[in-house]
CSV table of C-alpha atoms in Angstrom, one decimal:
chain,number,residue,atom,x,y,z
A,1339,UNK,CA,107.0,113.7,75.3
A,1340,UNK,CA,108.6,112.7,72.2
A,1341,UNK,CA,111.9,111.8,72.1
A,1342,UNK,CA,113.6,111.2,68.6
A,1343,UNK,CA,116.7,108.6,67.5
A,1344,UNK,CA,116.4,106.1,65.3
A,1345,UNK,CA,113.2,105.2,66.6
A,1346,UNK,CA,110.6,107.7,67.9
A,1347,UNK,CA,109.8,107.2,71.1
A,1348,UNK,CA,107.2,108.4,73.4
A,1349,UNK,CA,106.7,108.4,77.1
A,1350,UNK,CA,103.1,108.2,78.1
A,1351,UNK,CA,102.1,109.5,81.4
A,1352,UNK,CA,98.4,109.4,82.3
A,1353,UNK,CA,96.6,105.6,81.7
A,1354,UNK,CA,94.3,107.3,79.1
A,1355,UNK,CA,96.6,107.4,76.9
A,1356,UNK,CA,97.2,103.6,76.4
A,1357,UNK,CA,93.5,102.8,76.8
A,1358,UNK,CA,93.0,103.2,72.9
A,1359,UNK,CA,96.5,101.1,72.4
A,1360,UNK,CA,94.8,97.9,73.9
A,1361,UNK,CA,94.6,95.8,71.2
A,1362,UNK,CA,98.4,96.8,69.5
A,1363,UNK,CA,99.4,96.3,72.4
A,1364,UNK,CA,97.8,93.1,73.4
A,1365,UNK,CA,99.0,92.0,69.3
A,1366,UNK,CA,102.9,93.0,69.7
A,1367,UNK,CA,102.4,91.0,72.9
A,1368,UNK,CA,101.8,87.8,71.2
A,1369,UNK,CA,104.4,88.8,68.6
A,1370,UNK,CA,107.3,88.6,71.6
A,1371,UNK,CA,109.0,86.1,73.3
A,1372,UNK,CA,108.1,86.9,76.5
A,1373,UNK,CA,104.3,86.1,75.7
A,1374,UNK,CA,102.6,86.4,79.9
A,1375,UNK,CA,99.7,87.3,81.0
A,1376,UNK,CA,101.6,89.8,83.0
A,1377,UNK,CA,102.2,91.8,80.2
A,1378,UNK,CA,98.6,91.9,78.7
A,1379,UNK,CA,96.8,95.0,78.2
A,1380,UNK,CA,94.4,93.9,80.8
A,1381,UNK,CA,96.8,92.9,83.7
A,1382,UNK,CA,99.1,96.4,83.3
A,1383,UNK,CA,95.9,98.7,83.2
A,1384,UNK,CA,94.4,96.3,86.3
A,1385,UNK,CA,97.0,96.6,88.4
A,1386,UNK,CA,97.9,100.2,87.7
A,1387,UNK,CA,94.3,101.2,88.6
A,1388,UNK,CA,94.4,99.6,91.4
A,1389,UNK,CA,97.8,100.3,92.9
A,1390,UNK,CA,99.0,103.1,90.8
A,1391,UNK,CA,98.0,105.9,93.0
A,1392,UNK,CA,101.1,106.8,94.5
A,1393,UNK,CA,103.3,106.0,91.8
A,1394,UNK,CA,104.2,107.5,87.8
A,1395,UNK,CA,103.6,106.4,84.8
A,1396,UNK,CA,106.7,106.1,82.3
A,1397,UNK,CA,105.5,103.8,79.4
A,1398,UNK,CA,107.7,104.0,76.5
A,1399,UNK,CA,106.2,103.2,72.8
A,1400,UNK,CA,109.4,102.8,70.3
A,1401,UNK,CA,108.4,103.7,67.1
A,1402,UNK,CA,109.3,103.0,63.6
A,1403,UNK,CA,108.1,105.2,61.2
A,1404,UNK,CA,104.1,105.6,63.2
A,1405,UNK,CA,104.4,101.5,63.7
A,1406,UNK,CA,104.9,100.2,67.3
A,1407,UNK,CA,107.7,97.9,67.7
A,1408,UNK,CA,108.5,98.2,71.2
A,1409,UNK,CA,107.1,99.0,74.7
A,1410,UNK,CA,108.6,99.4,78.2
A,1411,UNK,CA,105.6,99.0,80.8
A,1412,UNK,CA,107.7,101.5,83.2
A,1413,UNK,CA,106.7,102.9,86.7
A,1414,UNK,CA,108.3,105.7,88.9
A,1415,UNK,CA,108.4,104.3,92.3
A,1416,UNK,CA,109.7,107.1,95.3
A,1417,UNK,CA,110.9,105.7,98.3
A,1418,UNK,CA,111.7,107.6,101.5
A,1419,UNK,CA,114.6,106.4,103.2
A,1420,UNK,CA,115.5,109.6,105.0
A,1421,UNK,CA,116.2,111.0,101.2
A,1422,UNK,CA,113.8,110.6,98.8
A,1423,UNK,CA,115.2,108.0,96.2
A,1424,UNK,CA,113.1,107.5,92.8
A,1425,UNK,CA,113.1,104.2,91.2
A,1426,UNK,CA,112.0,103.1,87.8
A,1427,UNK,CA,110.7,99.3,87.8
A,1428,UNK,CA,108.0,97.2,85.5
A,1429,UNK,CA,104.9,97.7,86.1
A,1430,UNK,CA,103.1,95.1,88.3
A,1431,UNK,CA,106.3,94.9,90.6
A,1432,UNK,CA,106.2,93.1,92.7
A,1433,UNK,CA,103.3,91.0,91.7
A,1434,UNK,CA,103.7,89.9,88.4
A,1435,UNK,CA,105.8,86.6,88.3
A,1436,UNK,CA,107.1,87.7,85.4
A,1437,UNK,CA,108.6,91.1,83.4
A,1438,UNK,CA,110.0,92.1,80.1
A,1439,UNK,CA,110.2,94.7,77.8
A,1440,UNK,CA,107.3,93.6,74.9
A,1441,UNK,CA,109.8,93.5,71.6
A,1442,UNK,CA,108.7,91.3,68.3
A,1443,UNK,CA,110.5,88.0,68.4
A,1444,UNK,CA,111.0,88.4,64.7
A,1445,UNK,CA,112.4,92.0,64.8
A,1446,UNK,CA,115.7,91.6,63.4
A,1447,UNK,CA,116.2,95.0,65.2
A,1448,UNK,CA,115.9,94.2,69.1
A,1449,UNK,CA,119.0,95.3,70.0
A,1450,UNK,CA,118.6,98.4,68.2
A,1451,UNK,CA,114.9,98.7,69.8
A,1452,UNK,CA,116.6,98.1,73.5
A,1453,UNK,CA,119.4,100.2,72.7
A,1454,UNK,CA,116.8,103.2,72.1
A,1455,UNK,CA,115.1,102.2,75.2
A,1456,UNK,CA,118.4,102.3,77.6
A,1457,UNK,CA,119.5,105.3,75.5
A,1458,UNK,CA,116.4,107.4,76.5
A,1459,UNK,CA,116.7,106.4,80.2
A,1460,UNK,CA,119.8,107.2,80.3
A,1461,UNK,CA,119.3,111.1,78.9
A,1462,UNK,CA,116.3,111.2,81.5
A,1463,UNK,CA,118.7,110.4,84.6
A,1464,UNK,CA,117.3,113.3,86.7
A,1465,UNK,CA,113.7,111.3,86.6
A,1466,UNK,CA,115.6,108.3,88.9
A,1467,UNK,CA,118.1,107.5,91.6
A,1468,UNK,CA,118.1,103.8,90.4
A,1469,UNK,CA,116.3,101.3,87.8
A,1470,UNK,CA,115.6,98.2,88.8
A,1471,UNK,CA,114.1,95.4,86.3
A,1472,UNK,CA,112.9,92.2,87.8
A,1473,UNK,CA,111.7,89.2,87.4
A,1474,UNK,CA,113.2,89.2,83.5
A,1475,UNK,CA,113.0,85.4,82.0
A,1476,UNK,CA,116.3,83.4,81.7
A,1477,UNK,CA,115.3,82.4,78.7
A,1478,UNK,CA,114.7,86.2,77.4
A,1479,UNK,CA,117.1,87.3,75.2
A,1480,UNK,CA,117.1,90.7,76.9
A,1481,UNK,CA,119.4,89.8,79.3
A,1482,UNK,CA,122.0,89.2,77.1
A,1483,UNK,CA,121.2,92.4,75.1
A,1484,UNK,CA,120.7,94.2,77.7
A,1485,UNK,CA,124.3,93.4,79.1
A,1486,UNK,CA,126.2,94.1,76.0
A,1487,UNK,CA,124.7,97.7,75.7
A,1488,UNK,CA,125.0,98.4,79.5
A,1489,UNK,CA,128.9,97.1,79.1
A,1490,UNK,CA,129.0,99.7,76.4
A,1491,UNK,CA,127.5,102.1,77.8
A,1492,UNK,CA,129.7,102.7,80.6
A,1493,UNK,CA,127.2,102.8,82.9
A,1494,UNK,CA,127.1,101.6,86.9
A,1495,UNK,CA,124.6,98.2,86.9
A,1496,UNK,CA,124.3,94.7,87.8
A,1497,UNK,CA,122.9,91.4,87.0
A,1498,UNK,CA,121.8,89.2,89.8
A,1499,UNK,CA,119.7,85.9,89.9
A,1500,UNK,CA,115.9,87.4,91.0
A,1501,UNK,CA,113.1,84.6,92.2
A,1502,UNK,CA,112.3,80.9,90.7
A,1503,UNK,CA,109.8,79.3,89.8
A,1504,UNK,CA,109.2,75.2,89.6
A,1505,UNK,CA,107.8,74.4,86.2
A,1506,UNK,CA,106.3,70.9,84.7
A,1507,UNK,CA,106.7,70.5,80.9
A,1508,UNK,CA,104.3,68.6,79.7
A,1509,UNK,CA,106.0,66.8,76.9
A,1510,UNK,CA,105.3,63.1,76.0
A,1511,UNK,CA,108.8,62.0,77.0
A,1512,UNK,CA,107.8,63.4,80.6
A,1513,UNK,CA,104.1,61.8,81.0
A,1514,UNK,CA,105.2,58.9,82.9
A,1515,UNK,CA,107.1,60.4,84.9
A,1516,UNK,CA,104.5,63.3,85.8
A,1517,UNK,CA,101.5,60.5,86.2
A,1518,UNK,CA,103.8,58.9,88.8
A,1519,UNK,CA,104.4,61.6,90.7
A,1520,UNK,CA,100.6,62.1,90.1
A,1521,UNK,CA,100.0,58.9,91.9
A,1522,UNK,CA,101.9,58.9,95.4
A,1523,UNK,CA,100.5,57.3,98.4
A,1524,UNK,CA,100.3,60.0,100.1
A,1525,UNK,CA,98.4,62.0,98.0
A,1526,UNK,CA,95.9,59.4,97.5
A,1527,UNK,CA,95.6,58.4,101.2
A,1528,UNK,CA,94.2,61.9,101.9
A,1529,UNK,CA,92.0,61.7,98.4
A,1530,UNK,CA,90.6,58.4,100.2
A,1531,UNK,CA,90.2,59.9,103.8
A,1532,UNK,CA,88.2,62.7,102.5
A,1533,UNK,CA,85.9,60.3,100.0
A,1534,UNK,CA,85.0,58.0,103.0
A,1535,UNK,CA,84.2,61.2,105.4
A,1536,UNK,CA,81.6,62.5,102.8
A,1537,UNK,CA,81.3,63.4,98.8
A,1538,UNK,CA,84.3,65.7,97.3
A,1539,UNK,CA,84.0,67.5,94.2
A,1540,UNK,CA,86.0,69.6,91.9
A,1541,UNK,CA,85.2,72.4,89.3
A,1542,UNK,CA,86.2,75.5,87.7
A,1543,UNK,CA,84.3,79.0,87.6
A,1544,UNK,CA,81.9,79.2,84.5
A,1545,UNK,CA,80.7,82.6,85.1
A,1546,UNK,CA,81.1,86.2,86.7
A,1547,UNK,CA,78.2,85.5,89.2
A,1548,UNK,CA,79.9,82.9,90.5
A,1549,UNK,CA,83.4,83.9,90.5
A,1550,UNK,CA,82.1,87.1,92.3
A,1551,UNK,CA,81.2,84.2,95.6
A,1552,UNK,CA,83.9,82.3,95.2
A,1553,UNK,CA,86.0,85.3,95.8
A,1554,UNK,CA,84.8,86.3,99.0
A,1555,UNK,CA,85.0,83.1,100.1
A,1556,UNK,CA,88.6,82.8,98.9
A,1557,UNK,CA,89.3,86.4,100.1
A,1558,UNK,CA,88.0,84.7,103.6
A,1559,UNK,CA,89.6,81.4,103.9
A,1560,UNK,CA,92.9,82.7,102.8
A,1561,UNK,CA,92.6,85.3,105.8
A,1562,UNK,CA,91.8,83.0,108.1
A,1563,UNK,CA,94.4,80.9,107.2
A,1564,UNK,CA,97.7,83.2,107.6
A,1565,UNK,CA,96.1,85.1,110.9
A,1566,UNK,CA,97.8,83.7,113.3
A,1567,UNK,CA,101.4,84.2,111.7
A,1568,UNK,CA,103.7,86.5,111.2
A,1569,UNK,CA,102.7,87.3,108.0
A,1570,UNK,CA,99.3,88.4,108.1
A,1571,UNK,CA,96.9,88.1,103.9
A,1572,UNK,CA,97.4,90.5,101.4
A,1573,UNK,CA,93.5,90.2,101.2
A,1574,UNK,CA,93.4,92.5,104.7
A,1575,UNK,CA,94.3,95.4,102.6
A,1576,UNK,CA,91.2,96.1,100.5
A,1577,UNK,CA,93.4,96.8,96.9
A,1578,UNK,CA,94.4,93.9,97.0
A,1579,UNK,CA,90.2,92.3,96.9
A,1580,UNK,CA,89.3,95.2,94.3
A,1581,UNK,CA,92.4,94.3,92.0
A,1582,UNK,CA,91.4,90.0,91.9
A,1583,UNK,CA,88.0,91.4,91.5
A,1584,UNK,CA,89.0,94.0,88.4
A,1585,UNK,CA,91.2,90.8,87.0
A,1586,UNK,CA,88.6,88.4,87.2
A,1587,UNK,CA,86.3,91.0,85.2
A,1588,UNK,CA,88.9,91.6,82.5
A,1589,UNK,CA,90.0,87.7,81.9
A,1590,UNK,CA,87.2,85.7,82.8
A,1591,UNK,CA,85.5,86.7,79.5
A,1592,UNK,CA,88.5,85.6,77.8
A,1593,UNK,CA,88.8,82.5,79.5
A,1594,UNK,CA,92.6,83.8,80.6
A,1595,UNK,CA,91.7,83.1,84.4
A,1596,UNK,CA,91.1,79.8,86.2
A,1597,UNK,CA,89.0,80.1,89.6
A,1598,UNK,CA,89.6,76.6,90.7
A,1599,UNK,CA,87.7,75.2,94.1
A,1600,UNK,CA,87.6,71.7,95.8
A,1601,UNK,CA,84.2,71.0,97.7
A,1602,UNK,CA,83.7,68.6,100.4
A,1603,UNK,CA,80.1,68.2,101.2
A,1604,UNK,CA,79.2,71.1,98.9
A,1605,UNK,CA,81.1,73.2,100.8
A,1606,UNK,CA,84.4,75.3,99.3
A,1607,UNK,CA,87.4,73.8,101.3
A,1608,UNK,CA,90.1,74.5,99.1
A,1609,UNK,CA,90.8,77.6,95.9
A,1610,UNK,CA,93.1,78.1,93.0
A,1611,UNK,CA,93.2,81.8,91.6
A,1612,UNK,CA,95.7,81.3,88.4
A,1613,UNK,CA,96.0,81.8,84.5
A,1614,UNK,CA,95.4,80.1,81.4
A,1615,UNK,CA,97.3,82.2,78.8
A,1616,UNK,CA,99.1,80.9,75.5
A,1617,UNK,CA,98.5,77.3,76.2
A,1618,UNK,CA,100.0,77.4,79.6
A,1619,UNK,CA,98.7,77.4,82.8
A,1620,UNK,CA,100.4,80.2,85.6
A,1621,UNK,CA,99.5,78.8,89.2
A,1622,UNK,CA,99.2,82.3,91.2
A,1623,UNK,CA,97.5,82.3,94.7
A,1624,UNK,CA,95.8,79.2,97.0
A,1625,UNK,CA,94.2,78.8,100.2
A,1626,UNK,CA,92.4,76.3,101.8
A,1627,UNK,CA,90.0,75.6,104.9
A,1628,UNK,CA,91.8,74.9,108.1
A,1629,UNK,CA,89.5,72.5,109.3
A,1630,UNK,CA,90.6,70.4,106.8
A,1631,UNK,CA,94.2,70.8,106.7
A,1632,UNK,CA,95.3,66.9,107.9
A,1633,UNK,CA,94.2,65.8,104.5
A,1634,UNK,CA,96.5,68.8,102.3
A,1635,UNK,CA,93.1,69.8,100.7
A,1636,UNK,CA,95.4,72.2,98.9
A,1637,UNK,CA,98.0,69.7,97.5
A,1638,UNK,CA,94.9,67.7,96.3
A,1639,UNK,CA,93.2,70.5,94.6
A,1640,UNK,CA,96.5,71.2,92.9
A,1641,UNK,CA,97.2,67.6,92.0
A,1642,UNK,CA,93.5,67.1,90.4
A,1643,UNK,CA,94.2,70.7,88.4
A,1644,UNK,CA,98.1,69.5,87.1
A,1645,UNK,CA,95.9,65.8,85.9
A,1646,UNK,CA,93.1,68.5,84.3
A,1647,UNK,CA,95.9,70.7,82.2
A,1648,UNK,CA,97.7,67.6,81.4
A,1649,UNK,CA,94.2,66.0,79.8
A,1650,UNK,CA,94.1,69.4,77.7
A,1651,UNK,CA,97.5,69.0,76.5
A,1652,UNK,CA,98.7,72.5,77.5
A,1653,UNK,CA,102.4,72.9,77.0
A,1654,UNK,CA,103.3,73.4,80.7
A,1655,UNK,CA,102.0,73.4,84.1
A,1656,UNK,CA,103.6,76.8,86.1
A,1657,UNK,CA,103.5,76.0,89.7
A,1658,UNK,CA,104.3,80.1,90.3
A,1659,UNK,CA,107.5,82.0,91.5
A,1660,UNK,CA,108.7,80.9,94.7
A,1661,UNK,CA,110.6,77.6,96.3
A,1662,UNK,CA,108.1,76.6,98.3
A,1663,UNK,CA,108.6,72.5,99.3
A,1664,UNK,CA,105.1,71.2,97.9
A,1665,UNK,CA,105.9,72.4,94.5
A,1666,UNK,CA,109.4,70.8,94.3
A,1667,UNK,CA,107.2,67.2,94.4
A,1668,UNK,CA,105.3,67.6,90.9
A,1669,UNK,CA,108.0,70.1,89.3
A,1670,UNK,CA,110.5,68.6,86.3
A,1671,UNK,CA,111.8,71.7,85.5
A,1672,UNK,CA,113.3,75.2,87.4
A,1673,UNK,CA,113.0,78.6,85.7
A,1674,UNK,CA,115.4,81.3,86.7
A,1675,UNK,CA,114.3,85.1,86.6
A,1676,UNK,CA,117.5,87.8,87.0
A,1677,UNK,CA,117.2,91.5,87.8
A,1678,UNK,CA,119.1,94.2,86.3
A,1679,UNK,CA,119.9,97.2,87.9
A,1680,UNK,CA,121.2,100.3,86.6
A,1681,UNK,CA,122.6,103.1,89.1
A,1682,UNK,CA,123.1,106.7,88.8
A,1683,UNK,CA,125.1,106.9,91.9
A,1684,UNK,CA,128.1,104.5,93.4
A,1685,UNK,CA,127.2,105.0,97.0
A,1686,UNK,CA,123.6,102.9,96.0
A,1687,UNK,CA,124.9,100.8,94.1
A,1688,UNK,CA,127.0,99.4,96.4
A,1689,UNK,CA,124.2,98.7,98.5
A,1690,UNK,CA,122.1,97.1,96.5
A,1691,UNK,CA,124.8,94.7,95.2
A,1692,UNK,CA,125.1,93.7,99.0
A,1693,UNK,CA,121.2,93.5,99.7
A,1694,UNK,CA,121.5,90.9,96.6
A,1695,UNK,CA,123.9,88.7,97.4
A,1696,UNK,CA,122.4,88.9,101.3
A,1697,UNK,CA,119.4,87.5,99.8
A,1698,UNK,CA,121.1,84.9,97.6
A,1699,UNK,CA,122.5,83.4,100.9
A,1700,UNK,CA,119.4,83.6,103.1
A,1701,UNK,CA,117.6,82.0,99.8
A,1702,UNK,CA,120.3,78.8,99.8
A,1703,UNK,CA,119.9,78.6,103.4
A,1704,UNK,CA,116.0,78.4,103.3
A,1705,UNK,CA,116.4,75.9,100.7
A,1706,UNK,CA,118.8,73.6,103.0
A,1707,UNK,CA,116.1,73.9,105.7
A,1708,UNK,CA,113.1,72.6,103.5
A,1709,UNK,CA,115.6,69.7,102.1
A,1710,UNK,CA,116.4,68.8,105.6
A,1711,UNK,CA,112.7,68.6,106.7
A,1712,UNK,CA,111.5,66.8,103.6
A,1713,UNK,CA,114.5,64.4,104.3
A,1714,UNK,CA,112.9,63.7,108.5
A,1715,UNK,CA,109.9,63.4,107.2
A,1716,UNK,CA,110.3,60.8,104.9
A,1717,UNK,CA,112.4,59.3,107.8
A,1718,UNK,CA,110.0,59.5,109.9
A,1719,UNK,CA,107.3,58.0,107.8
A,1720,UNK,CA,109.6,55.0,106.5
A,1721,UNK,CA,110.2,54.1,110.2
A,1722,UNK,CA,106.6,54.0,111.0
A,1723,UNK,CA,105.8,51.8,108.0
A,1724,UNK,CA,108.5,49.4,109.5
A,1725,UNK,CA,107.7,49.6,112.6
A,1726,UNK,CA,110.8,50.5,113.8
């Protein structure tokens, strides 16, 4: 479908049609300011293959005169909550850390390219019930934009504060600071223990042989690991196992993927599955042996990587989205993702406004909890190294 305004734009609907866009994609990509390896070629058409099944596909290519200046990597999600309520979202939700439309940084035009985009959703309301963009960069100038032509557009939406995501900036100003959190006791207590039990190593993946085993064995580990809470591993469901397989196939080549593993007597005892895109690293999924969880095999593995990126001088160290405590230790920096959402109907947006500030709360609250625990622990062990 082509739809024309001052742009041309056109909605592709089958993946076939962007497999011959791969590399103008991947090069407006690197042109934008939201430059992630969850907006490559390779991760949209990866995850869509593998998760894409019962969901539609409503890319949008803006057009200037035959030259791609623009794409939205759109989805059609239905949900069936007694009435069947469509939803257009990025693609990769929920997965990908991050989102954003792919615009040139230098187009002078951006908010002209974003007003088509909005514009064209906006003529297509029949195809959804309500958009929802997350996971869209604070620092991304669509927010902004995106506000102003929403305002203007007298249109129902919202913007509300999505996930976080710890960050360490490795800038020479910060080095000091980042080696001495490097260096805690604690850390290198356990580093010890393990070293006078038996021989440690650490290493990256090299090839797709190997990546292939160190799969399983993460696939295994990290199901082990969460099977006895409440919230049982992705990895049970096999999409999830076929889509870090079809990942690791796509990126390893490129060297955009880091398998990370720590060995203790040869043996794998803790993993890293993350990114190395555009001089950053994007920490993404870890597990570790149980048998060895006295001595945070996973905190070590992650320490030994942080020392590894800083050696490279890579511009930051992304610890990935969430506020997990162990993350808050190394991090010098927090980046805020928001969500918009645009609603065709009062009745849902109301409710979604609520759902958001509902999670807002329970996300301060969780936050106070970890605080206070951090805060006993380090209680606790100050009083035993007085003796108190």
């Amino acid at each position: 479908m082509v739809f024309q305004m001052e742009y041309t734009i056109e909605r592709i609907d089958t993946i076939d049609q962007i497999t011959p866009l791969k590399s103008e994609w991947n090069n407006l990509l690197e042109r934008s300011e939201t430059n992630i390896i969850f907006l490559t070629f390779e991760w949209i058409f990866d995850w869509w293959k593998c998760f894409g099944k019962e969901k539609e596909l409503f890319i949008l290519l803006v057009k200037d005169n035959e030259k791609l200046v623009g794409i939205a990597p759109l989805m059609i999600t239905t949900l069936n909550l007694g009435i069947k309520i469509k939803k257009i979202e990025f693609i990769g939700t929920p997965l990908s850390n991050y989102c954003d439309f792919i615009i040139s940084e230098k187009c002078e035009d951006k908010r002209d390219v974003l007003r088509s985009i909005y514009d064209y959703l906006l003529k297509e309301k029949d195809s959804w019930d309500i958009i929802s963009l997350k996971e869209i960069p604070e620092v991304s100038s669509t927010l902004t934009i995106s506000e102003e032509i929403l305002k203007s557009s007298n249109v129902l939406f919202s913007i509300f504060p999505d996930n976080i995501s710890p960050i360490i900036i490795f800038e020479e100003s910060e080095r000091k600071e980042i080696e001495k959190k490097l260096n805690k006791k604690d850390i290198k207590r356990k580093l010890r223990g393990l070293n006078r039990e038996g021989i440690l190593g650490y290493n990256h993946c090299k090839d797709k042989n190997e990546a292939e085993m160190l799969l399983n064995i993460f696939f295994q580990q990290h199901i082990k690991r969460w099977k006895s809470t409440s919230t049982p591993s992705m990895f049970e469901d096999e999409k999830y196992k076929a889509f870090y397989h079809e990942l690791t196939k796509s990126l390893l080549p490129k060297k955009w993927v880091d398998i990370s593993v720590l060995r203790f007597n040869g043996g794998v005892i803790a993993t890293q599955f993350g990114f190395t895109y555009n001089n950053k690293y994007e920490g993404y999924t870890h597990t570790y042996d149980k048998t060895y969880a006295k001595y945070s095999p996973g905190v070590i593995l992650l320490m030994l990587n942080i020392e590894n990126y800083l050696s490279k001088n890579f511009r930051e160290f992304d610890l990935g989205r969430g506020d997990d405590p162990y993350k808050f230790r190394f991090s010098n920096i927090i980046k805020k993702n928001y969500k918009i959402s645009i609603y065709k109907r009062y009745p849902i947006s109301l409710i979604d406004k609520t759902i958001n500030k509902l999670r807002l709360e329970i996300r301060k609250h969780s936050r106070l909890r970890y605080a206070l625990r951090e805060v006993k622990n380090r209680l606790t062990n100050f009083l035993k190294f007085h003796k108190c």
